[in-house]
mmCIF file of C-alpha atoms in Angstrom:
data_model
loop_
_atom_site.group_PDB
_atom_site.id
_atom_site.type_symbol
_atom_site.label_atom_id
_atom_site.label_comp_id
_atom_site.label_asym_id
_atom_site.label_seq_id
_atom_site.Cartn_x
_atom_site.Cartn_y
_atom_site.Cartn_z
ATOM 1 C CA MET A 7 0.031 0.043 0.032
ATOM 2 C CA GLU A 8 2.488 2.558 1.025
ATOM 3 C CA HIS A 9 4.478 1.452 -2.377
ATOM 4 C CA LEU A 10 1.228 2.319 -4.383
ATOM 5 C CA PHE A 11 0.915 5.761 -2.665
ATOM 6 C CA ALA A 12 4.755 6.134 -3.413
ATOM 7 C CA GLU A 13 3.966 5.692 -7.112
ATOM 8 C CA LEU A 14 0.772 7.753 -6.990
ATOM 9 C CA GLY A 15 2.617 10.791 -5.700
ATOM 10 C CA ASN A 16 5.386 10.456 -8.171
ATOM 11 C CA GLN A 17 2.968 10.584 -11.060
ATOM 12 C CA THR A 18 0.715 13.404 -9.467
ATOM 13 C CA GLU A 19 3.162 15.188 -7.330
ATOM 14 C CA VAL A 20 0.629 14.926 -4.208
ATOM 15 C CA ASP A 21 1.491 13.453 -1.247
ATOM 16 C CA PHE A 22 -0.730 10.302 -0.455
ATOM 17 C CA PRO A 23 -2.877 9.227 1.461
ATOM 18 C CA LEU A 24 -5.149 12.411 1.118
ATOM 19 C CA CYS A 25 -7.705 13.766 3.526
ATOM 20 C CA GLU A 26 -11.374 14.189 2.079
ATOM 21 C CA GLU A 27 -10.895 17.840 1.488
ATOM 22 C CA HIS A 28 -7.601 17.491 -0.563
ATOM 23 C CA ALA A 29 -9.252 14.348 -2.308
ATOM 24 C CA ASN A 30 -11.956 16.533 -3.743
ATOM 25 C CA ASP A 31 -9.469 19.151 -4.914
ATOM 26 C CA VAL A 32 -7.711 16.528 -6.385
ATOM 27 C CA ILE A 33 -10.598 14.960 -8.252
ATOM 28 C CA GLU A 34 -11.597 18.118 -9.322
ATOM 29 C CA ASN A 35 -8.290 18.984 -10.884
ATOM 30 C CA LEU A 36 -8.343 15.659 -12.267
ATOM 31 C CA ASN A 37 -11.542 16.144 -13.865
ATOM 32 C CA LYS A 38 -10.586 19.378 -15.112
ATOM 33 C CA THR A 39 -7.412 17.966 -16.793
ATOM 34 C CA LEU A 40 -9.383 15.067 -18.309
ATOM 35 C CA HIS A 41 -11.788 17.692 -19.720
ATOM 36 C CA GLU A 42 -8.823 19.487 -21.223
ATOM 37 C CA VAL A 43 -7.610 16.291 -22.377
ATOM 38 C CA ASP A 44 -10.857 15.394 -24.119
ATOM 39 C CA GLU A 45 -11.017 18.710 -25.882
ATOM 40 C CA GLU A 46 -7.462 18.247 -26.913
ATOM 41 C CA PHE A 47 -8.498 14.764 -28.228
ATOM 42 C CA GLU A 48 -11.352 16.180 -30.129
ATOM 43 C CA LYS A 49 -9.324 18.737 -31.645
ATOM 44 C CA ALA A 50 -6.840 16.262 -32.741
ATOM 45 C CA LYS A 51 -9.413 13.949 -34.067
ATOM 46 C CA GLU A 52 -10.903 17.077 -36.219
ATOM 47 C CA PHE A 53 -7.517 17.818 -37.356
ATOM 48 C CA LEU A 54 -6.871 14.277 -38.348
ATOM 49 C CA LEU A 55 -9.921 13.912 -40.236
ATOM 50 C CA GLU A 56 -9.144 17.109 -42.021
ATOM 51 C CA LEU A 57 -5.920 15.815 -42.941
ATOM 52 C CA GLU A 58 -7.615 12.467 -44.153
ATOM 53 C CA ALA A 59 -9.882 14.608 -46.556
ATOM 54 C CA GLU A 60 -6.965 16.909 -47.631
ATOM 55 C CA GLU A 61 -5.035 13.407 -48.271
ATOM 56 C CA LYS A 62 -8.082 12.197 -50.152
ATOM 57 C CA GLU A 63 -8.582 15.233 -52.138
ATOM 58 C CA TYR A 64 -4.803 15.172 -53.067
ATOM 59 C CA SER A 65 -4.622 11.676 -53.805
ATOM 60 C CA GLU A 66 -7.888 11.944 -56.095
ATOM 61 C CA ILE A 67 -5.963 15.050 -57.781
ATOM 62 C CA ASP A 68 -2.962 13.029 -58.261
ATOM 63 C CA ASP A 69 -4.649 10.091 -59.719
ATOM 64 C CA HIS A 70 -6.281 12.399 -62.243
ATOM 65 C CA GLN A 71 -3.194 14.085 -63.125
ATOM 66 C CA HIS A 72 -1.428 10.710 -63.321
ATOM 67 C CA GLN A 73 -3.825 9.469 -65.524
ATOM 68 C CA ILE A 74 -3.711 12.400 -67.487
ATOM 69 C CA ALA A 75 0.256 12.365 -67.827
ATOM 70 C CA LEU A 76 -0.138 8.523 -68.340
ATOM 71 C CA LEU A 77 -2.437 9.255 -71.073
ATOM 72 C CA SER A 78 -0.279 12.184 -72.537
ATOM 73 C CA SER A 79 2.788 9.789 -72.187
ATOM 74 C CA GLU A 80 0.974 7.257 -74.209
ATOM 75 C CA GLU A 81 -0.141 9.541 -76.818
ATOM 76 C CA GLN A 82 3.456 11.185 -76.986
ATOM 77 C CA GLU A 83 4.760 7.417 -77.010
ATOM 78 C CA GLN A 84 2.264 6.753 -80.037
ATOM 79 C CA THR A 85 3.341 9.855 -81.968
ATOM 80 C CA ILE A 86 6.879 8.887 -81.207
ATOM 81 C CA GLN A 87 6.172 5.286 -82.312
ATOM 82 C CA GLN A 88 4.704 6.603 -85.707
ATOM 83 C CA LYS A 89 7.692 8.997 -86.146
ATOM 84 C CA VAL A 90 9.966 6.182 -85.534
ATOM 85 C CA ASP A 91 8.039 4.073 -88.009
ATOM 86 C CA THR A 92 8.064 6.663 -90.647
ATOM 87 C CA ILE A 93 11.832 7.231 -90.113
ATOM 88 C CA ILE A 94 12.374 3.250 -90.374
ATOM 89 C CA ARG A 95 10.237 3.252 -93.646
ATOM 90 C CA GLN A 96 12.625 6.131 -94.894
ATOM 91 C CA ARG A 97 15.430 4.531 -93.624
ATOM 92 C CA LYS A 98 14.698 1.321 -95.560
ATOM 93 C CA ARG A 99 13.854 3.224 -98.595
ATOM 94 C CA LEU A 100 16.807 5.434 -98.292
ATOM 95 C CA ASP A 101 18.947 2.161 -97.625
ATOM 96 C CA LYS A 102 17.207 0.416 -100.760
ATOM 97 C CA ARG A 103 18.349 3.788 -103.010
ATOM 98 C CA LEU A 104 21.818 3.819 -101.478
ATOM 99 C CA LYS A 105 22.206 0.357 -102.435
ATOM 100 C CA LYS A 106 21.168 1.049 -105.734
ATOM 101 C CA LEU A 107 23.097 4.382 -105.872
ATOM 102 C CA GLU A 108 26.072 2.075 -104.856
ATOM 103 C CA GLU A 109 25.555 -0.790 -107.326
ATOM 104 C CA GLU A 110 25.206 2.218 -109.876
ATOM 105 C CA GLU A 111 28.220 3.773 -108.486
ATOM 106 C CA LEU A 112 30.054 0.375 -108.733
ATOM 107 C CA LYS A 113 28.946 0.216 -112.461
ATOM 108 C CA ILE A 114 30.203 3.592 -113.112
ATOM 109 C CA GLN A 115 33.611 2.968 -111.510
ATOM 110 C CA ASN A 116 34.037 -0.432 -113.379
ATOM 111 C CA LEU A 117 33.040 1.710 -116.725
ATOM 112 C CA GLU A 118 35.254 4.320 -115.977
ATOM 113 C CA GLN A 119 38.088 2.095 -115.256
ATOM 114 C CA GLU A 120 37.432 0.195 -118.350
ATOM 115 C CA TYR A 121 37.104 3.484 -120.184
ATOM 116 C CA TRP A 122 40.801 4.777 -118.603
ATOM 117 C CA GLN A 123 42.070 1.388 -119.800
ATOM 118 C CA ILE A 124 41.026 1.858 -123.263
ATOM 119 C CA PHE A 125 41.787 5.365 -123.323
ATOM 120 C CA THR A 126 45.423 4.669 -121.993
ATOM 121 C CA THR A 127 45.852 1.571 -124.647
ATOM 122 C CA HIS A 128 44.579 4.027 -127.321
ATOM 123 C CA LEU A 129 46.812 6.963 -125.977
ATOM 124 C CA SER A 130 49.633 4.402 -126.016
ATOM 125 C CA GLU A 131 48.894 3.509 -129.702
ATOM 126 C CA VAL A 132 48.674 6.940 -130.636
ATOM 127 C CA GLN A 133 51.828 8.017 -129.184
ATOM 128 C CA ARG A 134 53.380 4.891 -130.556
ATOM 129 C CA THR A 135 51.828 5.690 -133.935
ATOM 130 C CA ALA A 136 53.134 9.448 -133.942
ATOM 131 C CA GLU A 137 56.394 8.240 -132.661
ATOM 132 C CA GLU A 138 56.692 5.865 -135.721
ATOM 133 C CA LYS A 139 55.279 8.425 -138.088
ATOM 134 C CA ARG A 140 57.982 10.710 -136.721
ATOM 135 C CA SER A 141 60.431 8.110 -136.912
ATOM 136 C CA VAL A 142 59.360 7.194 -140.530
ATOM 137 C CA SER A 143 59.473 10.896 -141.417
ATOM 138 C CA ARG A 144 62.925 11.336 -139.946
ATOM 139 C CA ARG A 145 64.392 8.284 -141.673
ATOM 140 C CA ARG A 146 62.282 9.478 -145.304
ATOM 141 C CA LYS A 147 64.128 12.733 -144.707
ATOM 142 C CA ARG A 148 67.533 11.084 -144.065
ATOM 143 C CA ALA A 149 66.806 8.536 -147.216
ATOM 144 C CA ASN A 150 65.822 11.588 -149.231
ATOM 145 C CA LYS A 151 68.878 13.459 -148.151
ATOM 146 C CA THR A 152 70.901 10.347 -148.723
ATOM 147 C CA LEU A 153 69.490 9.508 -151.802
ATOM 148 C CA ILE A 154 70.369 13.344 -153.116
ATOM 149 C CA GLN A 155 73.853 12.961 -151.826
ATOM 150 C CA ARG A 156 73.892 9.360 -153.478
ATOM 151 C CA ARG A 157 72.609 10.817 -156.748
ATOM 152 C CA ARG A 158 74.904 13.581 -156.509
ATOM 153 C CA THR A 159 77.689 11.000 -155.754
ATOM 154 C CA TYR A 160 76.458 8.664 -158.627
ATOM 155 C CA LEU A 161 76.663 11.637 -160.896
ATOM 156 C CA LEU A 162 80.088 12.225 -159.861
ATOM 157 C CA ASN A 163 81.047 8.817 -160.538
ATOM 158 C CA ASP A 164 79.296 8.967 -163.882
ATOM 159 C CA ALA A 165 80.722 12.310 -164.915
ATOM 160 C CA PHE A 166 84.346 11.363 -163.592
ATOM 161 C CA HIS A 167 85.029 7.683 -164.122
ATOM 162 C CA ILE A 168 88.290 6.846 -163.037
ATOM 163 C CA TRP A 169 90.014 3.764 -164.034
ATOM 164 C CA HIS A 170 93.454 2.239 -164.981
ATOM 165 C CA ASP A 171 94.613 1.277 -168.476
ATOM 166 C CA GLY A 172 97.884 -0.480 -168.050
ATOM 167 C CA HIS A 173 100.532 2.099 -166.855
ATOM 168 C CA PHE A 174 98.005 4.901 -166.994
ATOM 169 C CA ALA A 175 95.375 6.026 -164.706
ATOM 170 C CA ASN A 176 92.690 7.507 -166.815
ATOM 171 C CA ILE A 177 89.572 9.760 -166.251
ATOM 172 C CA ASN A 178 86.752 9.523 -168.584
ATOM 173 C CA ASN A 179 89.276 7.547 -170.938
ATOM 174 C CA CYS A 180 91.476 10.193 -170.879
ATOM 175 C CA ARG A 181 94.910 9.265 -169.893
ATOM 176 C CA LEU A 182 96.818 11.268 -167.437
ATOM 177 C CA GLY A 183 100.831 10.801 -168.082
ATOM 178 C CA ARG A 184 103.091 9.749 -170.988
ATOM 179 C CA LEU A 185 105.569 7.009 -171.736
ATOM 180 C CA PRO A 186 108.256 6.946 -174.405
ATOM 181 C CA SER A 187 106.821 3.857 -175.935
ATOM 182 C CA GLN A 188 103.083 5.606 -175.656
ATOM 183 C CA PRO A 189 103.436 9.499 -176.280
ATOM 184 C CA VAL A 190 100.020 10.500 -175.327
ATOM 185 C CA ASP A 191 99.094 13.690 -176.769
ATOM 186 C CA TRP A 192 99.140 16.878 -174.933
ATOM 187 C CA SER A 193 95.365 17.693 -175.547
ATOM 188 C CA GLU A 194 94.211 14.380 -174.048
ATOM 189 C CA ILE A 195 96.591 14.847 -170.657
ATOM 190 C CA ASN A 196 95.343 18.395 -170.515
ATOM 191 C CA ALA A 197 91.912 17.346 -170.924
ATOM 192 C CA ALA A 198 92.709 14.774 -167.947
ATOM 193 C CA TRP A 199 93.706 17.563 -166.021
ATOM 194 C CA GLY A 200 91.032 19.673 -166.458
ATOM 195 C CA MET A 201 88.510 16.700 -165.303
ATOM 196 C CA THR A 202 90.469 15.910 -162.566
ATOM 197 C CA ALA A 203 90.696 19.551 -161.382
ATOM 198 C CA LEU A 204 86.839 19.908 -161.699
ATOM 199 C CA LEU A 205 86.294 16.599 -159.655
ATOM 200 C CA VAL A 206 88.642 17.686 -156.842
ATOM 201 C CA LYS A 207 87.333 20.972 -156.818
ATOM 202 C CA THR A 208 83.687 19.823 -156.493
ATOM 203 C CA ILE A 209 84.777 17.277 -153.783
ATOM 204 C CA ALA A 210 86.141 20.315 -151.629
ATOM 205 C CA THR A 211 83.073 22.187 -151.944
ATOM 206 C CA ARG A 212 80.920 19.129 -151.082
ATOM 207 C CA LEU A 213 82.863 18.624 -148.026
ATOM 208 C CA GLY A 214 83.473 22.295 -147.051
ATOM 209 C CA VAL A 215 87.244 22.146 -147.424
ATOM 210 C CA ALA A 216 88.885 25.344 -147.767
ATOM 211 C CA PHE A 217 92.295 25.096 -149.360
ATOM 212 C CA LYS A 218 95.107 26.734 -147.276
ATOM 213 C CA GLU A 219 97.637 27.766 -149.742
ATOM 214 C CA TYR A 220 96.249 27.502 -153.355
ATOM 215 C CA ASP A 221 92.829 27.167 -154.984
ATOM 216 C CA ILE A 222 91.826 25.520 -158.084
ATOM 217 C CA ILE A 223 90.156 27.104 -160.967
ATOM 218 C CA PRO A 224 88.825 24.507 -163.263
ATOM 219 C CA LEU A 225 88.832 25.618 -166.952
ATOM 220 C CA GLY A 226 88.776 22.534 -169.178
ATOM 221 C CA SER A 227 92.089 22.064 -170.818
ATOM 222 C CA GLN A 228 93.297 25.717 -169.762
ATOM 223 C CA THR A 229 93.069 24.974 -165.833
ATOM 224 C CA LYS A 230 94.681 27.078 -163.374
ATOM 225 C CA ILE A 231 95.986 26.948 -160.141
ATOM 226 C CA ILE A 232 96.237 30.497 -157.799
ATOM 227 C CA LYS A 233 98.332 31.219 -155.061
ATOM 228 C CA LYS A 234 96.061 32.662 -152.347
ATOM 229 C CA LYS A 235 99.211 34.691 -150.806
ATOM 230 C CA ASP A 236 100.200 36.842 -153.715
ATOM 231 C CA SER A 237 97.301 35.891 -156.218
ATOM 232 C CA SER A 238 100.091 34.166 -158.825
ATOM 233 C CA ILE A 239 98.627 32.046 -161.308
ATOM 234 C CA TYR A 240 99.989 28.756 -162.409
ATOM 235 C CA GLU A 241 99.127 26.622 -165.217
ATOM 236 C CA LEU A 242 97.895 23.240 -164.988
ATOM 237 C CA PHE A 243 98.409 22.095 -168.672
ATOM 238 C CA GLY A 244 101.472 21.192 -170.781
ATOM 239 C CA GLU A 245 102.735 22.304 -174.387
ATOM 240 C CA ARG A 246 103.958 20.305 -177.341
ATOM 241 C CA ASP A 247 106.752 22.876 -177.568
ATOM 242 C CA LEU A 248 109.598 22.045 -175.391
ATOM 243 C CA SER A 249 111.924 24.725 -176.464
ATOM 244 C CA ILE A 250 114.191 26.790 -174.275
ATOM 245 C CA ILE A 251 111.456 29.633 -174.753
ATOM 246 C CA LYS A 252 108.913 27.263 -172.797
ATOM 247 C CA PHE A 253 111.591 26.284 -169.951
ATOM 248 C CA PHE A 254 110.302 28.682 -167.553
ATOM 249 C CA TRP A 255 106.736 28.128 -168.470
ATOM 250 C CA TYR A 256 107.213 24.545 -167.766
ATOM 251 C CA ARG A 257 108.353 25.586 -164.235
ATOM 252 C CA ARG A 258 105.099 27.166 -163.540
ATOM 253 C CA PHE A 259 103.425 23.894 -164.830
ATOM 254 C CA ASP A 260 105.603 21.781 -162.161
ATOM 255 C CA THR A 261 104.244 24.311 -159.498
ATOM 256 C CA ALA A 262 100.934 23.868 -160.517
ATOM 257 C CA MET A 263 100.852 19.907 -160.365
ATOM 258 C CA THR A 264 102.735 19.991 -156.760
ATOM 259 C CA ALA A 265 100.119 22.407 -155.652
ATOM 260 C CA PHE A 266 97.393 20.303 -156.964
ATOM 261 C CA LEU A 267 98.944 17.383 -155.016
ATOM 262 C CA LYS A 268 98.968 19.543 -151.970
ATOM 263 C CA CYS A 269 95.258 20.047 -152.382
ATOM 264 C CA VAL A 270 94.431 16.573 -152.507
ATOM 265 C CA LYS A 271 96.586 16.031 -149.571
ATOM 266 C CA GLU A 272 94.307 18.407 -147.706
ATOM 267 C CA ILE A 273 91.334 16.465 -148.578
ATOM 268 C CA GLN A 274 92.729 13.461 -147.315
ATOM 269 C CA ASP A 275 93.527 14.997 -143.968
ATOM 270 C CA PHE A 276 90.343 16.530 -143.665
ATOM 271 C CA ILE A 277 88.504 13.000 -144.002
ATOM 272 C CA LEU A 278 91.167 11.485 -141.593
ATOM 273 C CA GLU A 279 90.137 13.683 -138.819
ATOM 274 C CA ARG A 280 86.475 12.752 -139.175
ATOM 275 C CA ASP A 281 87.323 9.087 -140.130
ATOM 276 C CA PRO A 282 90.580 7.586 -138.832
ATOM 277 C CA LYS A 283 89.758 4.265 -140.947
ATOM 278 C CA PHE A 284 89.846 6.091 -143.867
ATOM 279 C CA THR A 285 93.258 4.680 -145.382
ATOM 280 C CA PRO A 286 94.079 5.906 -149.206
ATOM 281 C CA PRO A 287 96.462 3.667 -150.926
ATOM 282 C CA TYR A 288 99.206 5.764 -151.352
ATOM 283 C CA LYS A 289 101.288 8.250 -148.636
ATOM 284 C CA ILE A 290 101.411 11.881 -149.767
ATOM 285 C CA ASP A 291 104.286 14.038 -148.431
ATOM 286 C CA ALA A 292 103.042 17.596 -148.536
ATOM 287 C CA LYS A 293 106.299 19.000 -147.705
ATOM 288 C CA ASP A 294 108.289 17.915 -150.852
ATOM 289 C CA PRO A 295 105.592 17.316 -152.120
ATOM 290 C CA LYS A 296 105.806 13.813 -153.534
ATOM 291 C CA ILE A 297 103.513 10.747 -153.518
ATOM 292 C CA GLU A 298 105.179 7.392 -152.387
ATOM 293 C CA GLU A 299 108.507 9.251 -152.804
ATOM 294 C CA LEU A 300 107.456 10.165 -156.475
ATOM 295 C CA SER A 301 107.534 13.423 -157.859
ATOM 296 C CA THR A 302 104.839 14.764 -159.924
ATOM 297 C CA LYS A 303 107.203 17.405 -161.697
ATOM 298 C CA LEU A 304 107.942 17.138 -165.274
ATOM 299 C CA GLN A 305 111.143 18.881 -165.668
ATOM 300 C CA PHE A 306 114.349 16.715 -164.600
ATOM 301 C CA ASN A 307 112.162 13.542 -164.321
ATOM 302 C CA HIS A 308 111.524 10.465 -166.038
ATOM 303 C CA ASP A 309 108.177 9.915 -167.894
ATOM 304 C CA GLN A 310 107.604 6.483 -166.362
ATOM 305 C CA VAL A 311 108.090 8.036 -162.730
ATOM 306 C CA TRP A 312 105.834 11.034 -163.651
ATOM 307 C CA THR A 313 103.155 8.905 -165.116
ATOM 308 C CA ARG A 314 103.089 6.638 -162.128
ATOM 309 C CA ALA A 315 102.982 9.345 -159.776
ATOM 310 C CA LEU A 316 100.186 10.997 -161.357
ATOM 311 C CA LYS A 317 98.389 7.294 -161.319
ATOM 312 C CA TYR A 318 98.990 7.000 -157.647
ATOM 313 C CA MET A 319 97.475 10.354 -157.212
ATOM 314 C CA LEU A 320 94.458 9.788 -159.266
ATOM 315 C CA THR A 321 93.825 6.456 -157.703
ATOM 316 C CA ASN A 322 93.756 8.461 -154.075
ATOM 317 C CA VAL A 323 91.123 10.883 -155.775
ATOM 318 C CA LYS A 324 89.171 7.927 -156.622
ATOM 319 C CA TRP A 325 89.239 6.552 -152.844
ATOM 320 C CA ILE A 326 88.146 10.141 -151.835
ATOM 321 C CA LEU A 327 85.248 9.779 -154.207
ATOM 322 C CA VAL A 328 84.397 6.400 -152.702
ATOM 323 C CA TRP A 329 84.477 7.518 -149.253
ATOM 324 C CA LEU A 330 82.397 10.496 -150.310
ATOM 325 C CA ALA A 331 79.686 8.237 -151.498
ATOM 326 C CA GLN A 332 79.577 5.789 -148.585
ATOM 327 C CA HIS A 333 79.663 8.751 -145.678
ATOM 328 C CA HIS A 334 79.002 12.090 -146.497
ATOM 329 C CA ARG A 335 75.420 13.030 -145.709
#
């Protein structure tokens, strides 16, 4: 009992046991407190009901909004799906078109490659044909030029036929030289000298040889040699008259023949500079001058030696003419 009173005292802050007066005060206070608690409870209950109503209202609003939102989302999804379907259909069409374009592009590339192959082949053929045409044109020009040169050379061969007749060399059947046993007339000898001079002069002109010391003036049987230094003239022809009066004249004739031999030597040297293989059969010494140690002078010489020297000289001229036909363009 005391324990109970102690517990009540702790909870109500009133000392137990109570007297009747105090008990009535306590009961009144407790009723008052209970009434306050009931009022607070009712207020709390009303507040709770209001909260529940608001929550329900908000819940209905949220459900409606959710439904609206859900409906809107479904519509949007449907719209998006339609757009996606449209895009897929367009993509399929585009893919199909792209594939067709790729096939066409591949065909075009194949055609282009084939075209360039044909073009390259054709261009190569055109270039080869053009080069062959140019080559043929060059060969034709060279052939024409050679033909003209050969014709000219053949004309020289025809115009100046050099051959041997026993001890004599002859040009166009005119013998150059004389022997005691065969006294060739001077008209024939002079004609031979005139044709030989014309041939050598023509060869020099064709080759572009400018004689250094002398020049040849072909005048048929009256051919002359001119010394460039002082314009002295020497006759390249002989006379029947061998009198003392003609003694000095024959010195001029000898000078003309040795000068002519020097001119032949200059043509040989000109060819040798361009063709070391050119080897005329007889050696000419331009200093003396002699050919194979034989003098071309007539005075104080034997007819046999003089005739042989002229034969050697005319043979070398023949070799020059042959070289001209084979090499000169």
